[in-house]
Tab-separated table of C-alpha atoms and ligand atoms in Angstrom:
chain	number	residue	atom	x	y	z
A	26	MET	CA	8.475	33.107	24.614
A	27	LYS	CA	9.011	29.205	23.831
A	28	ILE	CA	9.049	28.661	19.863
A	29	TRP	CA	9.186	25.464	17.939
A	30	VAL	CA	10.927	26.435	14.848
A	31	GLY	CA	10.306	24.132	11.763
A	32	MET	CA	11.907	23.941	8.385
A	33	ASP	CA	12.279	22.020	5.336
A	34	ASP	CA	12.955	21.778	1.256
A	35	THR	CA	16.143	23.475	1.659
A	36	ASP	CA	18.314	21.356	-0.335
A	37	SER	CA	18.533	19.701	-3.775
A	38	LYS	CA	20.117	16.546	-5.530
A	39	ASP	CA	23.226	18.642	-6.141
A	40	GLY	CA	23.904	19.159	-2.433
A	41	MET	CA	22.915	20.662	1.037
A	42	CYS	CA	20.860	19.033	3.924
A	43	THR	CA	17.831	20.591	5.679
A	44	THR	CA	19.290	18.999	8.957
A	45	TYR	CA	22.592	20.787	8.346
A	46	LEU	CA	20.742	24.134	7.694
A	47	ALA	CA	19.005	23.688	10.932
A	48	VAL	CA	22.439	22.670	13.016
A	49	LEU	CA	23.905	26.076	11.169
A	50	ALA	CA	20.897	28.068	12.817
A	51	ILE	CA	21.210	26.425	16.096
A	52	ASP	CA	24.766	27.292	16.075
A	53	GLN	CA	23.974	31.100	15.424
A	54	LEU	CA	21.236	31.409	17.367
A	55	LYS	CA	23.405	29.981	20.357
A	56	ARG	CA	26.094	32.475	19.665
A	57	GLN	CA	23.393	35.237	19.824
A	58	GLY	CA	22.460	34.006	23.146
A	59	ILE	CA	19.070	32.241	22.655
A	60	SER	CA	18.988	29.155	24.222
A	61	VAL	CA	17.781	25.885	22.223
A	62	GLU	CA	16.344	23.454	24.399
A	63	GLY	CA	16.789	19.752	23.918
A	64	PHE	CA	17.621	17.680	20.996
A	65	PRO	CA	16.563	18.843	17.548
A	66	ARG	CA	13.809	16.722	15.906
A	67	LEU	CA	14.667	14.973	12.574
A	68	VAL	CA	10.946	14.407	11.058
A	69	ARG	CA	10.642	11.906	8.114
A	70	LEU	CA	7.490	12.255	6.083
A	71	ASN	CA	5.786	10.242	3.642
A	72	PRO	CA	8.575	8.418	1.781
A	73	THR	CA	6.483	8.096	-1.569
A	74	ILE	CA	6.153	11.968	-2.103
A	75	PRO	CA	7.375	12.698	-5.384
A	76	PHE	CA	8.712	16.292	-4.468
A	77	LYS	CA	11.275	14.827	-2.151
A	78	THR	CA	14.850	15.282	-2.677
A	79	ARG	CA	16.339	11.907	-0.891
A	80	GLY	CA	14.758	10.875	2.425
A	81	ASN	CA	11.768	13.438	2.847
A	82	GLY	CA	13.221	14.711	6.205
A	83	ALA	CA	11.792	17.850	7.801
A	84	LEU	CA	13.649	19.557	10.682
A	85	SER	CA	12.134	21.380	14.174
A	86	PHE	CA	13.937	22.471	17.487
A	87	LEU	CA	12.695	24.424	20.368
A	88	VAL	CA	13.977	27.781	21.385
A	89	ASP	CA	13.681	30.180	24.132
A	90	GLY	CA	13.943	33.950	22.829
A	91	ASN	CA	12.488	36.513	20.918
A	92	ILE	CA	10.642	35.839	17.770
A	93	ASP	CA	12.043	38.503	15.586
A	94	GLU	CA	15.671	37.510	16.262
A	95	VAL	CA	14.964	33.861	15.836
A	96	MET	CA	13.316	34.494	12.322
A	97	GLU	CA	15.757	36.837	11.498
A	98	VAL	CA	18.735	33.963	11.987
A	99	VAL	CA	16.816	31.185	10.333
A	100	SER	CA	15.891	33.464	7.254
A	101	GLY	CA	19.490	34.485	7.116
A	102	THR	CA	20.691	30.774	7.163
A	103	ILE	CA	18.304	29.791	4.559
A	104	GLU	CA	19.337	32.625	2.192
A	105	LYS	CA	22.919	31.828	2.641
A	106	TYR	CA	22.922	28.091	2.376
A	107	ALA	CA	19.376	26.709	0.599
A	108	MET	CA	19.782	25.801	-2.935
A	109	LEU	CA	17.867	28.612	-3.982
A	110	ASP	CA	18.796	28.243	-7.502
A	111	ASP	CA	17.374	24.741	-7.929
A	112	GLU	CA	13.635	25.381	-9.118
A	113	LYS	CA	12.914	22.067	-7.075
A	114	THR	CA	13.831	23.792	-3.932
A	115	ASN	CA	10.877	25.606	-2.103
A	116	PRO	CA	12.170	26.471	1.296
A	117	GLY	CA	9.366	27.193	4.090
A	118	ALA	CA	10.080	27.933	7.934
A	119	VAL	CA	7.438	28.211	10.628
A	120	PHE	CA	7.685	29.664	14.285
A	121	VAL	CA	4.935	28.254	16.580
A	122	ASN	CA	4.218	29.188	20.260
A	123	SER	CA	4.791	25.832	21.957
A	124	GLU	CA	2.379	26.797	24.640
A	125	ASN	CA	-0.601	27.333	21.948
A	126	ASP	CA	-2.165	23.963	22.639
A	127	ARG	CA	-5.158	24.451	20.195
A	128	VAL	CA	-2.481	25.212	17.315
A	129	MET	CA	-0.486	22.351	18.363
A	130	ASP	CA	-3.145	19.909	18.323
A	131	VAL	CA	-4.069	20.898	14.680
A	132	LEU	CA	-0.383	20.532	13.768
A	133	SER	CA	-0.331	17.110	15.482
A	134	ALA	CA	-3.205	15.669	12.752
A	135	PHE	CA	-1.710	17.661	9.912
A	136	ALA	CA	1.604	15.681	10.768
A	137	LEU	CA	0.401	12.570	10.729
A	138	LYS	CA	-1.237	13.183	7.537
A	139	ALA	CA	2.015	14.491	6.058
A	140	VAL	CA	3.610	11.240	7.351
A	141	ARG	CA	0.984	8.776	5.970
A	142	GLY	CA	-0.761	10.773	2.873
A	143	VAL	CA	-0.465	13.573	0.667
A	144	VAL	CA	-1.101	17.152	1.732
A	145	SER	CA	-1.448	20.243	-0.471
A	146	ILE	CA	0.479	23.076	-0.153
A	147	ASP	CA	-3.008	24.965	0.269
A	148	GLU	CA	-3.644	22.963	3.271
A	149	ALA	CA	-0.476	24.349	4.985
A	150	PHE	CA	-1.322	28.040	3.872
A	151	PHE	CA	-4.988	27.464	5.182
A	152	ILE	CA	-3.307	26.442	8.873
A	153	ILE	CA	-0.795	29.427	8.859
A	154	GLY	CA	-3.748	31.599	7.694
A	155	LYS	CA	-6.172	30.485	10.266
A	156	TYR	CA	-3.743	30.264	13.037
A	157	MET	CA	-1.846	33.339	12.071
A	158	ILE	CA	1.382	31.333	12.403
A	159	PRO	CA	4.753	33.417	11.533
A	160	HIS	CA	6.357	31.847	8.685
A	161	LEU	CA	8.997	32.325	6.031
A	162	ARG	CA	8.283	31.341	2.368
A	163	PHE	CA	10.538	31.130	-0.248
A	164	LYS	CA	9.689	30.791	-3.787
A	165	ALA	CA	6.704	28.373	-3.967
A	166	GLY	CA	7.127	27.359	-0.322
A	167	ARG	CA	6.331	23.642	-0.618
A	168	GLY	CA	8.825	23.353	2.593
A	169	LEU	CA	5.991	24.704	4.763
A	170	ILE	CA	4.351	21.494	4.740
A	171	GLY	CA	7.197	19.871	5.825
A	172	ALA	CA	8.187	22.625	8.477
A	173	LEU	CA	4.572	22.544	10.140
A	174	ALA	CA	4.665	18.586	9.932
A	175	ALA	CA	8.088	18.690	11.947
A	176	VAL	CA	6.952	21.152	14.485
A	177	GLY	CA	3.713	19.008	15.099
A	178	LEU	CA	4.230	15.433	14.936
A	179	ASP	CA	3.747	13.474	17.908
A	180	PHE	CA	6.542	11.119	18.765
A	181	TYR	CA	4.435	8.234	20.070
A	182	ASP	CA	7.770	6.254	19.266
A	183	TYR	CA	11.192	7.470	18.361
A	184	THR	CA	14.583	6.809	17.873
A	185	ILE	CA	17.952	8.678	17.832
A	186	GLU	CA	20.310	9.461	15.049
A	187	VAL	CA	24.000	11.380	15.485
A	188	LEU	CA	24.661	13.038	12.479
A	189	ALA	CA	28.311	13.742	11.701
A	190	TYR	CA	29.054	16.803	9.185
A	191	ARG	CA	31.875	17.033	6.866
A	192	LYS	CA	34.467	20.267	6.546
A	193	PRO	CA	32.618	22.408	4.178
A	194	GLU	CA	36.025	22.592	1.557
A	195	ARG	CA	35.590	18.481	1.400
A	196	PHE	CA	31.780	18.733	0.365
A	197	GLY	CA	31.449	17.066	-3.315
A	198	THR	CA	34.690	14.915	-2.815
A	199	PRO	CA	34.666	11.271	-1.996
A	200	ARG	CA	34.146	10.537	1.854
A	201	GLU	CA	37.290	9.169	3.615
A	202	TYR	CA	36.621	6.521	6.443
A	203	ASP	CA	38.071	3.163	7.628
A	204	ARG	CA	35.334	0.592	6.421
A	205	ASN	CA	36.399	-1.708	9.459
A	206	SER	CA	35.730	0.798	12.172
A	207	PHE	CA	32.106	0.919	11.043
A	208	PHE	CA	31.790	-2.958	11.539
A	209	GLU	CA	33.912	-2.701	14.743
A	210	ALA	CA	31.122	-0.204	15.770
A	211	ASP	CA	28.276	-2.237	14.992
A	212	ARG	CA	29.719	-5.097	16.905
A	213	LYS	CA	30.179	-3.079	19.996
A	214	THR	CA	26.810	-1.721	20.040
A	215	TYR	CA	24.448	-3.683	17.979
A	216	PRO	CA	21.241	-4.142	18.972
A	217	LEU	CA	21.183	-0.744	20.523
A	218	THR	CA	22.226	0.640	17.397
A	219	TRP	CA	21.288	-0.619	13.905
A	220	ASP	CA	21.721	-0.120	10.277
A	221	THR	CA	25.264	1.247	10.587
A	222	VAL	CA	26.334	-1.530	8.531
A	223	ASP	CA	25.142	-4.494	6.404
A	224	TRP	CA	27.050	-7.654	7.419
A	225	TYR	CA	25.994	-9.840	4.482
A	226	ASN	CA	26.197	-7.338	1.544
A	227	ARG	CA	29.425	-5.715	3.154
A	228	VAL	CA	27.971	-2.311	2.842
A	229	VAL	CA	28.483	0.573	5.216
A	230	VAL	CA	25.028	1.610	5.297
A	231	ALA	CA	26.028	4.963	7.909
A	232	VAL	CA	27.948	6.701	4.910
A	233	PRO	CA	25.865	8.234	2.634
A	234	SER	CA	26.947	8.437	-1.421
A	235	SER	CA	25.149	11.704	-2.070
A	236	PRO	CA	27.043	15.203	-2.502
A	237	ASP	CA	25.729	16.733	0.650
A	238	PRO	CA	27.354	17.592	3.936
A	239	VAL	CA	26.579	14.450	6.141
A	240	LEU	CA	29.598	12.310	6.529
A	241	PHE	CA	27.899	9.701	8.443
A	242	GLY	CA	24.890	8.948	10.813
A	243	ILE	CA	24.694	6.338	13.545
A	244	ARG	CA	21.253	5.164	14.342
A	245	GLY	CA	19.829	3.435	17.403
A	246	ASP	CA	17.462	3.222	20.561
A	247	ASP	CA	19.979	4.196	23.370
A	248	ILE	CA	21.934	7.341	23.347
A	249	HIS	CA	25.107	5.809	25.046
A	250	ALA	CA	25.246	3.315	22.418
A	251	VAL	CA	24.920	5.566	19.828
A	252	ARG	CA	28.020	7.712	21.365
A	253	GLU	CA	29.856	4.582	21.866
A	254	ALA	CA	29.744	3.747	17.986
A	255	PHE	CA	30.029	7.336	17.164
A	256	GLU	CA	33.525	7.574	18.891
A	257	THR	CA	34.516	4.169	17.565
A	258	VAL	CA	34.519	4.888	13.679
A	259	LYS	CA	37.357	6.359	12.019
A	260	THR	CA	36.807	8.959	9.455
A	261	GLU	CA	38.307	12.145	7.860
A	262	ASP	CA	38.123	14.944	10.027
A	263	ILE	CA	34.448	15.963	11.329
A	264	ASP	CA	33.386	19.526	10.966
A	265	ARG	CA	30.541	19.650	13.526
A	266	HIS	CA	28.010	17.075	14.825
A	267	MET	CA	24.581	16.775	16.242
A	268	THR	CA	22.266	14.472	17.892
A	269	PHE	CA	18.633	14.235	16.667
A	270	VAL	CA	15.523	12.625	18.014
A	271	THR	CA	13.700	11.393	14.845
A	272	ASN	CA	10.887	8.930	14.173
A	273	GLN	CA	12.846	7.093	11.859
A	274	GLY	CA	12.739	3.175	12.476
A	275	THR	CA	9.403	3.334	13.867
A	276	ASP	CA	6.827	2.453	11.069
A	277	MET	CA	4.883	5.618	11.498
A	278	HIS	CA	4.153	5.675	7.517
A	279	ILE	CA	2.451	2.324	7.704
A	280	ILE	CA	-1.394	2.391	7.778
A	281	HIS	CA	-3.185	-0.870	9.132
A	282	GLU	CA	-5.939	-2.219	6.469
A	283	SER	CA	-8.584	-1.956	9.035
A	284	GLU	CA	-8.057	1.789	9.042
A	285	VAL	CA	-9.001	2.274	5.074
A	286	SER	CA	-11.663	0.972	2.915
A	287	GLU	CA	-9.504	1.462	-0.043
A	288	LEU	CA	-5.802	0.904	-1.219
A	289	GLU	CA	-4.340	4.389	-2.450
A	290	ASN	CA	-1.228	4.997	-4.283
A	291	TYR	CA	1.517	7.064	-2.472
A	292	HIS	CA	0.269	5.579	0.594
A	293	SER	CA	2.033	2.672	2.686
A	294	TYR	CA	0.444	-0.373	4.121
A	295	ARG	CA	0.307	-3.207	6.498
A	296	ILE	CA	-2.290	-5.650	4.426
A	297	ARG	CA	-3.036	-9.527	5.057
A	298	GLY	CA	-3.941	-11.958	2.348
A	299	SER	CA	-3.246	-15.395	1.008
A	300	VAL	CA	-0.740	-15.775	-1.903
A	301	VAL	CA	-2.566	-16.367	-5.077
A	302	GLU	CA	0.072	-17.572	-7.701
A	303	GLU	CA	3.892	-18.408	-7.238
A	304	PRO	CA	6.345	-15.629	-7.584
A	305	PHE	CA	7.759	-14.504	-10.827
A	306	ILE	CA	10.965	-12.804	-11.687
A	307	ILE	CA	11.394	-10.094	-14.186
A	308	GLU	CA	14.620	-8.940	-15.776
A	309	GLY	CA	16.650	-6.778	-13.431
A	310	GLY	CA	16.149	-9.284	-10.707
A	311	HIS	CA	12.621	-7.854	-9.295
A	312	VAL	CA	10.157	-10.325	-7.676
A	313	PHE	CA	6.388	-9.897	-8.184
A	314	PHE	CA	3.545	-11.893	-6.527
A	315	MET	CA	-0.139	-11.719	-5.869
A	316	ILE	CA	-2.281	-11.994	-2.867
A	317	LYS	CA	-5.743	-12.121	-2.427
A	318	THR	CA	-6.848	-9.346	0.223
A	319	ARG	CA	-10.344	-7.871	1.577
A	320	PHE	CA	-9.767	-5.211	-1.378
A	321	GLY	CA	-8.999	-7.942	-4.003
A	322	ASP	CA	-5.976	-9.024	-5.697
A	323	VAL	CA	-2.955	-6.784	-4.713
A	324	LYS	CA	0.376	-6.967	-6.420
A	325	CYS	CA	3.489	-7.001	-4.391
A	326	ALA	CA	7.105	-6.720	-5.410
A	327	ALA	CA	10.396	-7.159	-3.899
A	328	PHE	CA	12.586	-5.303	-5.760
A	329	GLU	CA	16.543	-5.921	-7.019
A	330	PRO	CA	17.982	-3.677	-4.187
A	331	THR	CA	16.346	-5.662	-1.436
A	332	LYS	CA	18.830	-8.287	-2.133
A	333	GLN	CA	18.688	-11.487	-0.369
A	334	PHE	CA	14.958	-10.635	0.967
A	335	ARG	CA	13.901	-11.851	-2.610
A	336	ASP	CA	15.028	-15.151	-1.780
A	337	VAL	CA	12.487	-15.464	0.938
A	338	ILE	CA	9.911	-13.918	-1.389
A	339	ARG	CA	10.496	-16.706	-4.213
A	340	GLN	CA	9.862	-19.180	-1.989
A	341	LEU	CA	6.300	-18.338	-1.069
A	342	ARG	CA	3.773	-20.611	-2.579
A	343	GLN	CA	-0.108	-20.652	-3.463
A	344	GLY	CA	-2.252	-20.440	-0.344
A	345	ASP	CA	0.641	-18.954	1.957
A	346	LEU	CA	-0.978	-16.557	4.497
A	347	VAL	CA	1.001	-13.537	4.868
A	348	GLU	CA	0.666	-9.944	6.123
A	349	VAL	CA	2.869	-7.685	3.982
A	350	TYR	CA	4.354	-4.055	5.042
A	351	GLY	CA	5.263	-1.508	2.461
A	352	SER	CA	3.990	1.497	0.164
A	353	MET	CA	1.766	1.497	-2.692
A	354	LYS	CA	3.262	2.698	-5.769
A	355	LYS	CA	1.949	2.138	-9.274
A	356	ASP	CA	-0.693	-0.144	-7.824
A	357	THR	CA	2.412	-2.405	-6.481
A	358	VAL	CA	3.149	-2.673	-2.775
A	359	ASN	CA	6.768	-2.123	-2.424
A	360	LEU	CA	7.688	-4.757	0.107
A	361	GLU	CA	9.699	-3.585	3.124
A	362	LYS	CA	8.855	-6.463	5.458
A	363	ILE	CA	6.584	-9.463	5.700
A	364	ASN	CA	4.941	-11.626	8.206
A	365	ILE	CA	4.570	-15.081	7.249
A	366	ILE	CA	1.491	-16.078	9.131
A	367	ASP	CA	0.532	-19.437	7.791
A	368	LEU	CA	2.572	-21.844	5.274
A	369	ALA	CA	0.527	-23.937	2.573
A	370	ASN	CA	2.331	-27.238	3.469
A	371	TYR	CA	0.051	-29.155	0.745
A	372	VAL	CA	-0.233	-27.862	-3.112
A	373	GLU	CA	-2.979	-29.113	-5.461
A	374	VAL	CA	-1.591	-30.890	-8.426
A	375	ASN	CA	-3.145	-32.946	-11.377
A	376	PRO	CA	-3.671	-36.533	-9.793
A	377	SER	CA	-1.047	-39.149	-11.205
A	378	CYS	CA	-1.998	-41.989	-13.704
A	379	PRO	CA	-2.792	-45.527	-11.572
A	380	LEU	CA	-1.175	-47.136	-14.456
A	381	CYS	CA	1.919	-45.376	-15.869
A	382	GLY	CA	2.182	-43.212	-12.719
A	383	LYS	CA	2.602	-39.885	-14.809
A	384	ARG	CA	0.595	-36.772	-14.124
A	385	MET	CA	-2.359	-36.310	-15.927
A	386	GLU	CA	-3.300	-33.788	-18.082
A	387	SER	CA	-6.610	-31.683	-18.301
A	388	ALA	CA	-9.541	-33.033	-20.360
A	389	GLY	CA	-10.662	-29.618	-20.809
A	390	LYS	CA	-12.682	-27.062	-18.788
A	391	ASN	CA	-14.725	-28.747	-15.965
A	392	LYS	CA	-14.053	-32.252	-17.579
A	393	GLY	CA	-11.781	-33.198	-15.061
A	394	PHE	CA	-8.243	-34.847	-16.057
A	395	ARG	CA	-7.279	-38.106	-18.349
A	396	CYS	CA	-3.992	-40.097	-19.368
A	397	ARG	CA	-3.833	-39.676	-23.199
A	398	LYS	CA	-1.619	-43.077	-23.182
A	399	CYS	CA	-3.514	-45.191	-20.660
A	400	LYS	CA	-7.153	-43.889	-21.206
A	401	THR	CA	-7.375	-43.480	-17.400
A	402	THR	CA	-9.506	-40.547	-15.995
A	403	ALA	CA	-9.902	-38.543	-12.680
A	404	THR	CA	-12.427	-35.716	-11.721
A	405	GLU	CA	-10.367	-33.779	-9.209
A	406	ARG	CA	-6.883	-32.449	-8.480
A	407	VAL	CA	-5.227	-33.875	-5.358
A	408	LYS	CA	-3.478	-32.330	-2.280
A	409	VAL	CA	0.531	-33.355	-2.061
A	410	LYS	CA	2.768	-32.180	0.805
A	411	VAL	CA	5.827	-30.341	0.074
A	412	LYS	CA	8.912	-29.718	1.771
A	413	ARG	CA	9.150	-25.691	2.469
A	414	GLU	CA	12.524	-23.984	2.662
A	415	ILE	CA	11.008	-20.871	4.744
A	416	GLU	CA	9.523	-20.750	8.097
A	417	LYS	CA	6.662	-18.915	9.708
A	418	GLY	CA	7.395	-15.377	11.229
A	419	PHE	CA	8.892	-12.379	10.134
A	420	TYR	CA	11.366	-11.256	7.382
A	421	GLU	CA	12.525	-7.755	6.406
A	422	VAL	CA	14.603	-6.093	3.801
A	423	PRO	CA	18.346	-6.051	4.545
A	424	PRO	CA	20.025	-2.751	6.281
A	425	CYS	CA	21.233	-1.661	2.606
A	426	ALA	CA	18.051	-1.419	1.457
A	427	ARG	CA	15.813	-0.101	4.523
A	428	ARG	CA	13.972	2.769	4.567
A	429	HIS	CA	14.200	5.480	6.984
A	430	LEU	CA	10.823	5.126	8.428
A	431	SER	CA	10.815	1.225	8.390
A	432	LYS	CA	10.962	-0.509	11.743
A	433	PRO	CA	13.644	-2.990	11.659
A	434	LEU	CA	12.895	-6.162	13.150
A	435	VAL	CA	15.378	-5.780	16.015
A	436	ARG	CA	13.116	-3.018	17.453
A	437	MET	CA	9.880	-5.154	16.965
A	438	ASN	CA	8.748	-7.053	19.887
A	439	VAL	CA	7.354	-10.098	18.065
A	440	PRO	CA	8.100	-13.909	18.082
A	441	HIS	CA	9.562	-15.590	15.326
A	442	LYS	CA	11.958	-12.664	13.460
A	443	HIS	CA	14.321	-13.755	10.804
A	444	VAL	CA	16.869	-10.518	10.904
A	445	PHE	CA	18.965	-9.893	8.004
A	446	ARG	CA	22.255	-8.151	9.532
B	21	ATP	P1	16.553	15.914	2.669
B	21	ATP	O1	15.746	14.684	3.358
B	21	ATP	O2	17.936	15.388	1.836
B	21	ATP	O3	16.101	17.212	3.378
B	21	ATP	P2	14.068	15.723	1.338
B	21	ATP	O4	14.017	14.255	0.671
B	21	ATP	O5	13.396	15.971	2.611
B	21	ATP	O6	15.661	16.364	1.300
B	21	ATP	P3	12.897	18.181	0.155
B	21	ATP	O7	13.675	18.693	-0.177
B	21	ATP	O8	12.567	18.434	1.886
B	21	ATP	O9	13.355	16.437	0.312
B	21	ATP	O10	11.356	18.094	-0.292
B	21	ATP	C1	10.294	17.253	-0.026
B	21	ATP	C2	9.108	18.445	-0.328
B	21	ATP	O11	7.918	17.655	-0.320
B	21	ATP	C3	8.884	19.168	0.835
B	21	ATP	O12	8.653	20.447	0.257
B	21	ATP	C4	7.693	19.252	2.035
B	21	ATP	O13	7.204	20.097	2.616
B	21	ATP	C5	6.859	18.120	0.758
B	21	ATP	N1	6.456	17.365	1.481
B	21	ATP	C6	6.612	16.324	2.491
B	21	ATP	N2	5.556	15.509	3.026
B	21	ATP	C7	4.752	15.849	2.129
B	21	ATP	C8	3.243	15.153	1.986
B	21	ATP	N3	2.915	14.249	2.628
B	21	ATP	N4	2.315	15.454	1.118
B	21	ATP	C9	2.851	16.624	0.166
B	21	ATP	N5	4.124	17.374	0.171
B	21	ATP	C10	4.876	17.091	1.195
């Protein structure tokens, strides 16, 4: 029987990674003669979920074999390697007959909700109960949400990532690698691979700093280019590696404003609006501005880690028409991308005094303007042309600040892209 295996929530901030556990389980299944078909799927779910350890990733893979044997291997792998002592680690695994279209349809809808919204554990238990889905639940079993979603998500767009894992004895130690070789890999294979390095900020994005088993990951659209980059980089010894098909870099988390009647925290949107006032900067280098939208005024932010993207945002002016892409948290859209649709080339200012040439001051609410010195008056503000430092089109955060799910501009078929590399 062909079975989709889904698993999630096996790691903690102190170590492990669900992709690694899946790879260990796959290796064990193969050793036992059970065939694993195609590449495993690394499915990124709602990036705003507070329960996540890091990137809210869940795993699934297709096997052809006896369900009891498969469950035993997966169960053994989780028991042996998952960070079960951590109270926030609540693993779950599911085993779904891949030919059961009714269940797969239900899981497809459930998965999209898990990518774009917030799902309760009871919804996962309801589906498991109603369709009698064989499963493994450890502790609270919150991972069952991710496990079901990883099986069900329909990849209407996908990318590739090859992940290399460290020798177990090196877990937790600083990663050794030749920085230049990652820049060389990018030079050879970009734009078929992307987010390997960040040239402007001089960061090797492919190598994480967390204490998990991942040594590095190469992302891209073309499997040959990803492999070429993989073979170009020089690092400490690799223990094993795996190619994943993933929804990373697809914007699957983004909800278009036309699909909703209100904006909610913990959801990610694409919203159009006009800039209400000039952006302002707060301590720490975070930049904020307001846009007027069909939902009312919406606060947007480009936080410090988005680096040079903030220089673009700081140049926005009242009246600019924009479309923002990002996640709503604390009633603020954290920007991942912006499309500047129209630039306000004129700004309204107080009129100048015809005698002394200085700007007039307000004469009071609805009383027009005056020059105190020359005693001249005027009724309305005037429009003056301004020189703009930014252009129309798309701008995005740099690779070092990219969210897993965010679609890099290099993958987008849109005119007027300003790519930070
Ligand atoms: P890693 O990516 O390193 O494996 P992680 O960041 O994926 O770790 P998990 O340990 O898997 O984090 O924790 C995320 C938890 O949130 C899982 O239990 C998952 O089932 C649950 N979850 C994922 N998406 C949603 C959602 N949309 N609504 C509610 N719970 C969710």
